């Protein structure tokens, strides 16, 4: 039986639509679900709660208002230089919080997933997308930055060097159908039906043996992580925070918005 959505704050909503499944929703539609410091704090708190809840077997992440997430809030980034970003370990909490979840994490992507929003989806164990509304992109280079939450590492592992270069250096978007053909997206659903169908997949997973699923996930993630250097990426990301290119790129974008 469905449970009503509970709001932990205006930025995150959580619900349990079927037994064993927790849905966590980015709920900042007026800002395209940008990952502000406040939203991330609420998100990580709910993620930790769902991770510890023995009744929750599978976690689904999604976004409200036709956007998965537009990525890191550029107003937060504009206030950071290299020393400030390094000092507060910007985005490290998001990466470690996602990595700590042993249960399957599914991304139900209805609408664009950009920058850090795309990186959140990449941190999940399966990605499901809508047929025409969804696209993925890492536009950070256009703002004088680089992906800083594992994007360069995970995308290269998923796509290979050359497609990752095209996607990151050119900021070229990836459609849902392209993501499916590249092996990034597990399944494409009709627009408006992604969350419903992802919950069905999650319910099927929730019926499996939980400990076996968690151990299988751990083994797969270990194999995936052996080819990555997330700390090196984050170090380079912090360096970009202090460049003139970043200041011009971020402030120029904010002036237009």
PDB file of C-alpha atoms in Angstrom:
ATOM      1  CA  UNK A   1       0.000   0.000   0.000  1.00  0.00           C
ATOM      2  CA  UNK A   2       1.278   3.430  -0.914  1.00  0.00           C
ATOM      3  CA  UNK A   3       2.426   5.856   1.733  1.00  0.00           C
ATOM      4  CA  UNK A   4       1.961   9.602   1.302  1.00  0.00           C
ATOM      5  CA  UNK A   5       4.993  11.669   0.431  1.00  0.00           C
ATOM      6  CA  UNK A   6       6.709  13.215   3.415  1.00  0.00           C
ATOM      7  CA  UNK A   7       8.548  16.512   3.078  1.00  0.00           C
ATOM      8  CA  UNK A   8      11.828  16.798   4.969  1.00  0.00           C
ATOM      9  CA  UNK A   9      11.973  20.381   3.857  1.00  0.00           C
ATOM     10  CA  UNK A  10      10.971  22.209   0.741  1.00  0.00           C
ATOM     11  CA  UNK A  11      13.951  20.892  -1.214  1.00  0.00           C
ATOM     12  CA  UNK A  12      13.585  17.121  -0.786  1.00  0.00           C
ATOM     13  CA  UNK A  13      10.556  14.854  -0.737  1.00  0.00           C
ATOM     14  CA  UNK A  14      10.533  11.181   0.199  1.00  0.00           C
ATOM     15  CA  UNK A  15       7.865   8.537  -0.283  1.00  0.00           C
ATOM     16  CA  UNK A  16       7.406   4.770  -0.262  1.00  0.00           C
ATOM     17  CA  UNK A  17       5.047   4.009  -3.170  1.00  0.00           C
ATOM     18  CA  UNK A  18       5.419   0.223  -2.802  1.00  0.00           C
ATOM     19  CA  UNK A  19       6.872  -2.056  -0.154  1.00  0.00           C
ATOM     20  CA  UNK A  20      10.645  -2.057   0.020  1.00  0.00           C
ATOM     21  CA  UNK A  21      11.097   0.986  -2.252  1.00  0.00           C
ATOM     22  CA  UNK A  22      11.958   4.522  -1.156  1.00  0.00           C
ATOM     23  CA  UNK A  23      11.680   7.350  -3.709  1.00  0.00           C
ATOM     24  CA  UNK A  24      13.752  10.474  -3.030  1.00  0.00           C
ATOM     25  CA  UNK A  25      12.813  13.518  -5.105  1.00  0.00           C
ATOM     26  CA  UNK A  26      14.806  16.684  -5.737  1.00  0.00           C
ATOM     27  CA  UNK A  27      12.116  19.303  -5.180  1.00  0.00           C
ATOM     28  CA  UNK A  28      13.484  22.650  -6.263  1.00  0.00           C
ATOM     29  CA  UNK A  29      11.719  22.989  -9.620  1.00  0.00           C
ATOM     30  CA  UNK A  30      11.911  26.793  -9.733  1.00  0.00           C
ATOM     31  CA  UNK A  31      15.705  26.394  -9.913  1.00  0.00           C
ATOM     32  CA  UNK A  32      15.625  23.266 -12.082  1.00  0.00           C
ATOM     33  CA  UNK A  33      16.556  21.202  -9.027  1.00  0.00           C
ATOM     34  CA  UNK A  34      19.993  22.814  -8.791  1.00  0.00           C
ATOM     35  CA  UNK A  35      22.092  21.117  -6.115  1.00  0.00           C
ATOM     36  CA  UNK A  36      22.462  23.914  -3.587  1.00  0.00           C
ATOM     37  CA  UNK A  37      24.279  23.382  -0.304  1.00  0.00           C
ATOM     38  CA  UNK A  38      20.935  23.250   1.490  1.00  0.00           C
ATOM     39  CA  UNK A  39      19.421  20.746  -0.937  1.00  0.00           C
ATOM     40  CA  UNK A  40      22.470  18.489  -0.702  1.00  0.00           C
ATOM     41  CA  UNK A  41      22.329  18.517   3.098  1.00  0.00           C
ATOM     42  CA  UNK A  42      18.668  17.447   3.046  1.00  0.00           C
ATOM     43  CA  UNK A  43      19.335  14.889   0.338  1.00  0.00           C
ATOM     44  CA  UNK A  44      22.235  13.252   2.170  1.00  0.00           C
ATOM     45  CA  UNK A  45      20.204  13.144   5.395  1.00  0.00           C
ATOM     46  CA  UNK A  46      17.331  11.354   3.652  1.00  0.00           C
ATOM     47  CA  UNK A  47      19.716   9.066   1.765  1.00  0.00           C
ATOM     48  CA  UNK A  48      21.326   8.054   5.053  1.00  0.00           C
ATOM     49  CA  UNK A  49      17.906   7.452   6.627  1.00  0.00           C
ATOM     50  CA  UNK A  50      16.793   5.263   3.710  1.00  0.00           C
ATOM     51  CA  UNK A  51      20.099   3.399   3.744  1.00  0.00           C
ATOM     52  CA  UNK A  52      19.696   2.502   7.432  1.00  0.00           C
ATOM     53  CA  UNK A  53      15.981   1.644   7.221  1.00  0.00           C
ATOM     54  CA  UNK A  54      15.698  -2.154   7.200  1.00  0.00           C
ATOM     55  CA  UNK A  55      12.319  -1.957   5.443  1.00  0.00           C
ATOM     56  CA  UNK A  56      13.895  -0.177   2.460  1.00  0.00           C
ATOM     57  CA  UNK A  57      15.499  -2.538  -0.060  1.00  0.00           C
ATOM     58  CA  UNK A  58      15.916  -0.239  -3.091  1.00  0.00           C
ATOM     59  CA  UNK A  59      16.232   3.551  -3.432  1.00  0.00           C
ATOM     60  CA  UNK A  60      15.009   5.541  -6.455  1.00  0.00           C
ATOM     61  CA  UNK A  61      16.229   9.074  -7.159  1.00  0.00           C
ATOM     62  CA  UNK A  62      14.214  11.467  -9.324  1.00  0.00           C
ATOM     63  CA  UNK A  63      13.474  15.156  -9.833  1.00  0.00           C
ATOM     64  CA  UNK A  64      10.298  17.247  -9.718  1.00  0.00           C
ATOM     65  CA  UNK A  65       9.002  19.653 -12.329  1.00  0.00           C
ATOM     66  CA  UNK A  66      10.324  18.102 -15.522  1.00  0.00           C
ATOM     67  CA  UNK A  67      14.023  18.318 -14.586  1.00  0.00           C
ATOM     68  CA  UNK A  68      16.193  15.679 -12.959  1.00  0.00           C
ATOM     69  CA  UNK A  69      18.766  18.285 -11.931  1.00  0.00           C
ATOM     70  CA  UNK A  70      20.628  21.129 -13.576  1.00  0.00           C
ATOM     71  CA  UNK A  71      23.670  20.384 -11.423  1.00  0.00           C
ATOM     72  CA  UNK A  72      25.572  22.370  -8.824  1.00  0.00           C
ATOM     73  CA  UNK A  73      24.114  25.746  -7.902  1.00  0.00           C
ATOM     74  CA  UNK A  74      26.388  28.254  -9.639  1.00  0.00           C
ATOM     75  CA  UNK A  75      25.726  30.836  -6.933  1.00  0.00           C
ATOM     76  CA  UNK A  76      27.434  28.489  -4.479  1.00  0.00           C
ATOM     77  CA  UNK A  77      30.298  27.956  -6.906  1.00  0.00           C
ATOM     78  CA  UNK A  78      30.682  31.685  -7.608  1.00  0.00           C
ATOM     79  CA  UNK A  79      31.427  32.225  -3.918  1.00  0.00           C
ATOM     80  CA  UNK A  80      34.253  29.669  -3.883  1.00  0.00           C
ATOM     81  CA  UNK A  81      37.879  30.026  -4.927  1.00  0.00           C
ATOM     82  CA  UNK A  82      40.401  27.182  -5.079  1.00  0.00           C
ATOM     83  CA  UNK A  83      41.371  27.459  -1.402  1.00  0.00           C
ATOM     84  CA  UNK A  84      37.749  27.699  -0.275  1.00  0.00           C
ATOM     85  CA  UNK A  85      36.661  24.698  -2.323  1.00  0.00           C
ATOM     86  CA  UNK A  86      39.587  22.643  -1.042  1.00  0.00           C
ATOM     87  CA  UNK A  87      39.003  23.722   2.541  1.00  0.00           C
ATOM     88  CA  UNK A  88      35.328  22.728   2.603  1.00  0.00           C
ATOM     89  CA  UNK A  89      35.968  19.656   0.400  1.00  0.00           C
ATOM     90  CA  UNK A  90      33.192  20.791  -1.914  1.00  0.00           C
ATOM     91  CA  UNK A  91      31.123  17.851  -3.286  1.00  0.00           C
ATOM     92  CA  UNK A  92      33.126  15.288  -1.318  1.00  0.00           C
ATOM     93  CA  UNK A  93      30.186  14.697   1.010  1.00  0.00           C
ATOM     94  CA  UNK A  94      27.903  13.971  -1.945  1.00  0.00           C
ATOM     95  CA  UNK A  95      30.353  11.469  -3.414  1.00  0.00           C
ATOM     96  CA  UNK A  96      31.057   9.684  -0.133  1.00  0.00           C
ATOM     97  CA  UNK A  97      27.379   9.700   0.828  1.00  0.00           C
ATOM     98  CA  UNK A  98      26.349   8.048  -2.434  1.00  0.00           C
ATOM     99  CA  UNK A  99      29.228   5.550  -2.257  1.00  0.00           C
ATOM    100  CA  UNK A 100      28.233   4.509   1.266  1.00  0.00           C
ATOM    101  CA  UNK A 101      24.823   3.210   0.159  1.00  0.00           C
ATOM    102  CA  UNK A 102      24.957  -0.590  -0.145  1.00  0.00           C
ATOM    103  CA  UNK A 103      21.400  -0.910  -1.450  1.00  0.00           C
ATOM    104  CA  UNK A 104      20.640  -0.599  -5.184  1.00  0.00           C
ATOM    105  CA  UNK A 105      20.261   3.026  -6.294  1.00  0.00           C
ATOM    106  CA  UNK A 106      18.141   3.670  -9.390  1.00  0.00           C
ATOM    107  CA  UNK A 107      17.923   6.992 -11.234  1.00  0.00           C
ATOM    108  CA  UNK A 108      14.520   7.802 -12.779  1.00  0.00           C
ATOM    109  CA  UNK A 109      15.523  10.632 -15.119  1.00  0.00           C
ATOM    110  CA  UNK A 110      12.554  12.568 -16.483  1.00  0.00           C
ATOM    111  CA  UNK A 111      13.972  15.663 -18.160  1.00  0.00           C
ATOM    112  CA  UNK A 112      17.531  17.016 -18.375  1.00  0.00           C
ATOM    113  CA  UNK A 113      20.354  15.826 -16.125  1.00  0.00           C
ATOM    114  CA  UNK A 114      23.171  18.351 -16.387  1.00  0.00           C
ATOM    115  CA  UNK A 115      26.557  18.755 -14.737  1.00  0.00           C
ATOM    116  CA  UNK A 116      26.379  17.534 -11.164  1.00  0.00           C
ATOM    117  CA  UNK A 117      22.873  16.234 -11.843  1.00  0.00           C
ATOM    118  CA  UNK A 118      24.296  13.935 -14.510  1.00  0.00           C
ATOM    119  CA  UNK A 119      27.057  12.944 -12.098  1.00  0.00           C
ATOM    120  CA  UNK A 120      24.467  11.978  -9.471  1.00  0.00           C
ATOM    121  CA  UNK A 121      22.796   9.744 -12.069  1.00  0.00           C
ATOM    122  CA  UNK A 122      26.200   8.263 -12.942  1.00  0.00           C
ATOM    123  CA  UNK A 123      26.725   7.394  -9.272  1.00  0.00           C
ATOM    124  CA  UNK A 124      23.546   5.320  -9.331  1.00  0.00           C
ATOM    125  CA  UNK A 125      23.498   1.626 -10.203  1.00  0.00           C
ATOM    126  CA  UNK A 126      20.956   1.861 -13.027  1.00  0.00           C
ATOM    127  CA  UNK A 127      19.655   4.779 -15.083  1.00  0.00           C
ATOM    128  CA  UNK A 128      16.190   4.916 -16.652  1.00  0.00           C
ATOM    129  CA  UNK A 129      15.152   7.799 -18.899  1.00  0.00           C
ATOM    130  CA  UNK A 130      12.236   9.327 -20.761  1.00  0.00           C
ATOM    131  CA  UNK A 131      12.176   9.020 -24.525  1.00  0.00           C
ATOM    132  CA  UNK A 132      12.220  12.666 -25.647  1.00  0.00           C
ATOM    133  CA  UNK A 133      12.396  14.821 -22.511  1.00  0.00           C
ATOM    134  CA  UNK A 134      15.644  13.422 -21.133  1.00  0.00           C
ATOM    135  CA  UNK A 135      19.138  14.385 -22.153  1.00  0.00           C
ATOM    136  CA  UNK A 136      22.446  14.312 -20.319  1.00  0.00           C
ATOM    137  CA  UNK A 137      25.310  16.814 -20.504  1.00  0.00           C
ATOM    138  CA  UNK A 138      28.471  17.920 -18.708  1.00  0.00           C
ATOM    139  CA  UNK A 139      28.791  21.610 -19.692  1.00  0.00           C
ATOM    140  CA  UNK A 140      31.332  22.571 -17.013  1.00  0.00           C
ATOM    141  CA  UNK A 141      34.170  23.365 -19.451  1.00  0.00           C
ATOM    142  CA  UNK A 142      32.006  26.119 -20.951  1.00  0.00           C
ATOM    143  CA  UNK A 143      31.955  27.740 -17.477  1.00  0.00           C
ATOM    144  CA  UNK A 144      35.701  27.437 -16.919  1.00  0.00           C
ATOM    145  CA  UNK A 145      35.324  24.322 -14.743  1.00  0.00           C
ATOM    146  CA  UNK A 146      35.542  20.550 -15.060  1.00  0.00           C
ATOM    147  CA  UNK A 147      33.219  17.874 -13.675  1.00  0.00           C
ATOM    148  CA  UNK A 148      34.080  17.441  -9.995  1.00  0.00           C
ATOM    149  CA  UNK A 149      31.863  14.622  -8.729  1.00  0.00           C
ATOM    150  CA  UNK A 150      33.309  11.735 -10.692  1.00  0.00           C
ATOM    151  CA  UNK A 151      32.043  12.728 -14.136  1.00  0.00           C
ATOM    152  CA  UNK A 152      35.358  12.475 -15.989  1.00  0.00           C
ATOM    153  CA  UNK A 153      36.055   9.103 -14.390  1.00  0.00           C
ATOM    154  CA  UNK A 154      32.666   7.404 -14.653  1.00  0.00           C
ATOM    155  CA  UNK A 155      31.870   8.655 -18.144  1.00  0.00           C
ATOM    156  CA  UNK A 156      35.227   7.453 -19.457  1.00  0.00           C
ATOM    157  CA  UNK A 157      34.606   4.043 -17.878  1.00  0.00           C
ATOM    158  CA  UNK A 158      31.155   3.907 -19.465  1.00  0.00           C
ATOM    159  CA  UNK A 159      31.940   5.370 -22.906  1.00  0.00           C
ATOM    160  CA  UNK A 160      35.670   5.088 -23.486  1.00  0.00           C
ATOM    161  CA  UNK A 161      38.165   7.904 -23.940  1.00  0.00           C
ATOM    162  CA  UNK A 162      37.014   9.382 -27.231  1.00  0.00           C
ATOM    163  CA  UNK A 163      33.289   9.592 -26.584  1.00  0.00           C
ATOM    164  CA  UNK A 164      34.041  10.966 -23.100  1.00  0.00           C
ATOM    165  CA  UNK A 165      36.287  13.636 -24.662  1.00  0.00           C
ATOM    166  CA  UNK A 166      33.523  14.607 -27.084  1.00  0.00           C
ATOM    167  CA  UNK A 167      30.935  14.801 -24.326  1.00  0.00           C
ATOM    168  CA  UNK A 168      33.060  16.725 -21.810  1.00  0.00           C
ATOM    169  CA  UNK A 169      35.315  18.953 -23.929  1.00  0.00           C
ATOM    170  CA  UNK A 170      32.548  19.930 -26.360  1.00  0.00           C
ATOM    171  CA  UNK A 171      29.772  19.821 -23.780  1.00  0.00           C
ATOM    172  CA  UNK A 172      27.800  17.764 -26.280  1.00  0.00           C
ATOM    173  CA  UNK A 173      24.437  16.501 -24.949  1.00  0.00           C
ATOM    174  CA  UNK A 174      23.536  12.808 -24.978  1.00  0.00           C
ATOM    175  CA  UNK A 175      19.945  11.892 -25.768  1.00  0.00           C
ATOM    176  CA  UNK A 176      18.169   9.092 -23.942  1.00  0.00           C
ATOM    177  CA  UNK A 177      18.297   6.901 -27.052  1.00  0.00           C
ATOM    178  CA  UNK A 178      22.019   7.555 -27.469  1.00  0.00           C
ATOM    179  CA  UNK A 179      22.520   6.738 -23.802  1.00  0.00           C
ATOM    180  CA  UNK A 180      20.692   3.460 -24.361  1.00  0.00           C
ATOM    181  CA  UNK A 181      22.851   2.576 -27.363  1.00  0.00           C
ATOM    182  CA  UNK A 182      26.069   3.484 -25.478  1.00  0.00           C
ATOM    183  CA  UNK A 183      25.120   1.295 -22.523  1.00  0.00           C
ATOM    184  CA  UNK A 184      24.621   4.243 -20.169  1.00  0.00           C
ATOM    185  CA  UNK A 185      20.819   3.988 -19.907  1.00  0.00           C
ATOM    186  CA  UNK A 186      19.259   0.653 -18.956  1.00  0.00           C
ATOM    187  CA  UNK A 187      15.840   1.332 -20.471  1.00  0.00           C
ATOM    188  CA  UNK A 188      13.912   4.180 -22.102  1.00  0.00           C
ATOM    189  CA  UNK A 189      10.248   4.744 -21.243  1.00  0.00           C
ATOM    190  CA  UNK A 190       7.525   6.982 -22.626  1.00  0.00           C
ATOM    191  CA  UNK A 191       7.586  10.581 -21.426  1.00  0.00           C
ATOM    192  CA  UNK A 192       5.822  10.938 -18.108  1.00  0.00           C
ATOM    193  CA  UNK A 193       6.123   7.237 -17.269  1.00  0.00           C
ATOM    194  CA  UNK A 194       9.737   6.965 -16.116  1.00  0.00           C
ATOM    195  CA  UNK A 195       9.177   7.080 -12.373  1.00  0.00           C
ATOM    196  CA  UNK A 196       6.245   4.663 -12.507  1.00  0.00           C
ATOM    197  CA  UNK A 197       8.236   2.128 -14.509  1.00  0.00           C
ATOM    198  CA  UNK A 198      11.404   2.585 -12.474  1.00  0.00           C
ATOM    199  CA  UNK A 199       9.428   1.883  -9.303  1.00  0.00           C
ATOM    200  CA  UNK A 200       8.233  -1.351 -10.940  1.00  0.00           C
ATOM    201  CA  UNK A 201      11.848  -2.337 -11.603  1.00  0.00           C
ATOM    202  CA  UNK A 202      12.706  -1.382  -8.021  1.00  0.00           C
ATOM    203  CA  UNK A 203       9.843  -3.497  -6.675  1.00  0.00           C
ATOM    204  CA  UNK A 204      11.209  -6.488  -8.595  1.00  0.00           C
ATOM    205  CA  UNK A 205      14.645  -5.889  -7.102  1.00  0.00           C
ATOM    206  CA  UNK A 206      13.155  -5.520  -3.622  1.00  0.00           C
ATOM    207  CA  UNK A 207      11.816  -9.067  -3.915  1.00  0.00           C
ATOM    208  CA  UNK A 208      15.349 -10.433  -4.337  1.00  0.00           C
ATOM    209  CA  UNK A 209      17.663 -11.577  -1.560  1.00  0.00           C
ATOM    210  CA  UNK A 210      18.904  -8.312  -0.072  1.00  0.00           C
ATOM    211  CA  UNK A 211      22.308  -9.439   1.159  1.00  0.00           C
ATOM    212  CA  UNK A 212      23.135 -11.128  -2.145  1.00  0.00           C
ATOM    213  CA  UNK A 213      22.174  -7.971  -4.054  1.00  0.00           C
ATOM    214  CA  UNK A 214      24.309  -5.817  -1.812  1.00  0.00           C
ATOM    215  CA  UNK A 215      27.311  -8.111  -2.156  1.00  0.00           C
ATOM    216  CA  UNK A 216      26.884  -8.249  -5.938  1.00  0.00           C
ATOM    217  CA  UNK A 217      26.712  -4.445  -6.039  1.00  0.00           C
ATOM    218  CA  UNK A 218      29.849  -4.220  -3.897  1.00  0.00           C
ATOM    219  CA  UNK A 219      31.748  -6.516  -6.255  1.00  0.00           C
ATOM    220  CA  UNK A 220      30.655  -4.633  -9.373  1.00  0.00           C
ATOM    221  CA  UNK A 221      31.428  -1.240  -7.845  1.00  0.00           C
ATOM    222  CA  UNK A 222      34.873  -2.463  -6.800  1.00  0.00           C
ATOM    223  CA  UNK A 223      35.643  -3.524 -10.353  1.00  0.00           C
ATOM    224  CA  UNK A 224      34.401  -0.149 -11.602  1.00  0.00           C
ATOM    225  CA  UNK A 225      36.389   1.865  -9.065  1.00  0.00           C
ATOM    226  CA  UNK A 226      39.706   0.143  -9.845  1.00  0.00           C
ATOM    227  CA  UNK A 227      39.931   2.114 -13.091  1.00  0.00           C
ATOM    228  CA  UNK A 228      39.011   5.488 -11.526  1.00  0.00           C
ATOM    229  CA  UNK A 229      40.854   8.218  -9.658  1.00  0.00           C
ATOM    230  CA  UNK A 230      38.084  10.393  -8.240  1.00  0.00           C
ATOM    231  CA  UNK A 231      40.414  12.195  -5.834  1.00  0.00           C
ATOM    232  CA  UNK A 232      42.660  13.317  -8.706  1.00  0.00           C
ATOM    233  CA  UNK A 233      39.635  14.662 -10.581  1.00  0.00           C
ATOM    234  CA  UNK A 234      38.439  16.549  -7.501  1.00  0.00           C
ATOM    235  CA  UNK A 235      41.919  18.060  -6.991  1.00  0.00           C
ATOM    236  CA  UNK A 236      41.862  19.410 -10.556  1.00  0.00           C
ATOM    237  CA  UNK A 237      38.286  20.615 -10.018  1.00  0.00           C
ATOM    238  CA  UNK A 238      39.377  22.665  -7.006  1.00  0.00           C
ATOM    239  CA  UNK A 239      42.188  24.192  -9.084  1.00  0.00           C
ATOM    240  CA  UNK A 240      39.685  25.429 -11.666  1.00  0.00           C
ATOM    241  CA  UNK A 241      37.774  27.234  -8.916  1.00  0.00           C
ATOM    242  CA  UNK A 242      40.557  29.822  -8.715  1.00  0.00           C
ATOM    243  CA  UNK A 243      41.000  30.557 -12.420  1.00  0.00           C
ATOM    244  CA  UNK A 244      39.942  33.688 -14.272  1.00  0.00           C
ATOM    245  CA  UNK A 245      38.133  31.440 -16.762  1.00  0.00           C
ATOM    246  CA  UNK A 246      35.895  30.131 -13.983  1.00  0.00           C
ATOM    247  CA  UNK A 247      35.159  33.621 -12.670  1.00  0.00           C
ATOM    248  CA  UNK A 248      34.237  34.890 -16.145  1.00  0.00           C
ATOM    249  CA  UNK A 249      32.297  31.773 -17.083  1.00  0.00           C
ATOM    250  CA  UNK A 250      30.218  31.465 -13.922  1.00  0.00           C
ATOM    251  CA  UNK A 251      29.572  35.171 -13.441  1.00  0.00           C
ATOM    252  CA  UNK A 252      28.712  35.565 -17.119  1.00  0.00           C
ATOM    253  CA  UNK A 253      26.147  32.792 -16.886  1.00  0.00           C
ATOM    254  CA  UNK A 254      24.636  34.197 -13.695  1.00  0.00           C
ATOM    255  CA  UNK A 255      24.400  37.681 -15.233  1.00  0.00           C
ATOM    256  CA  UNK A 256      22.311  36.220 -18.070  1.00  0.00           C
ATOM    257  CA  UNK A 257      20.030  34.151 -15.841  1.00  0.00           C
TER     258      UNK A 257
END
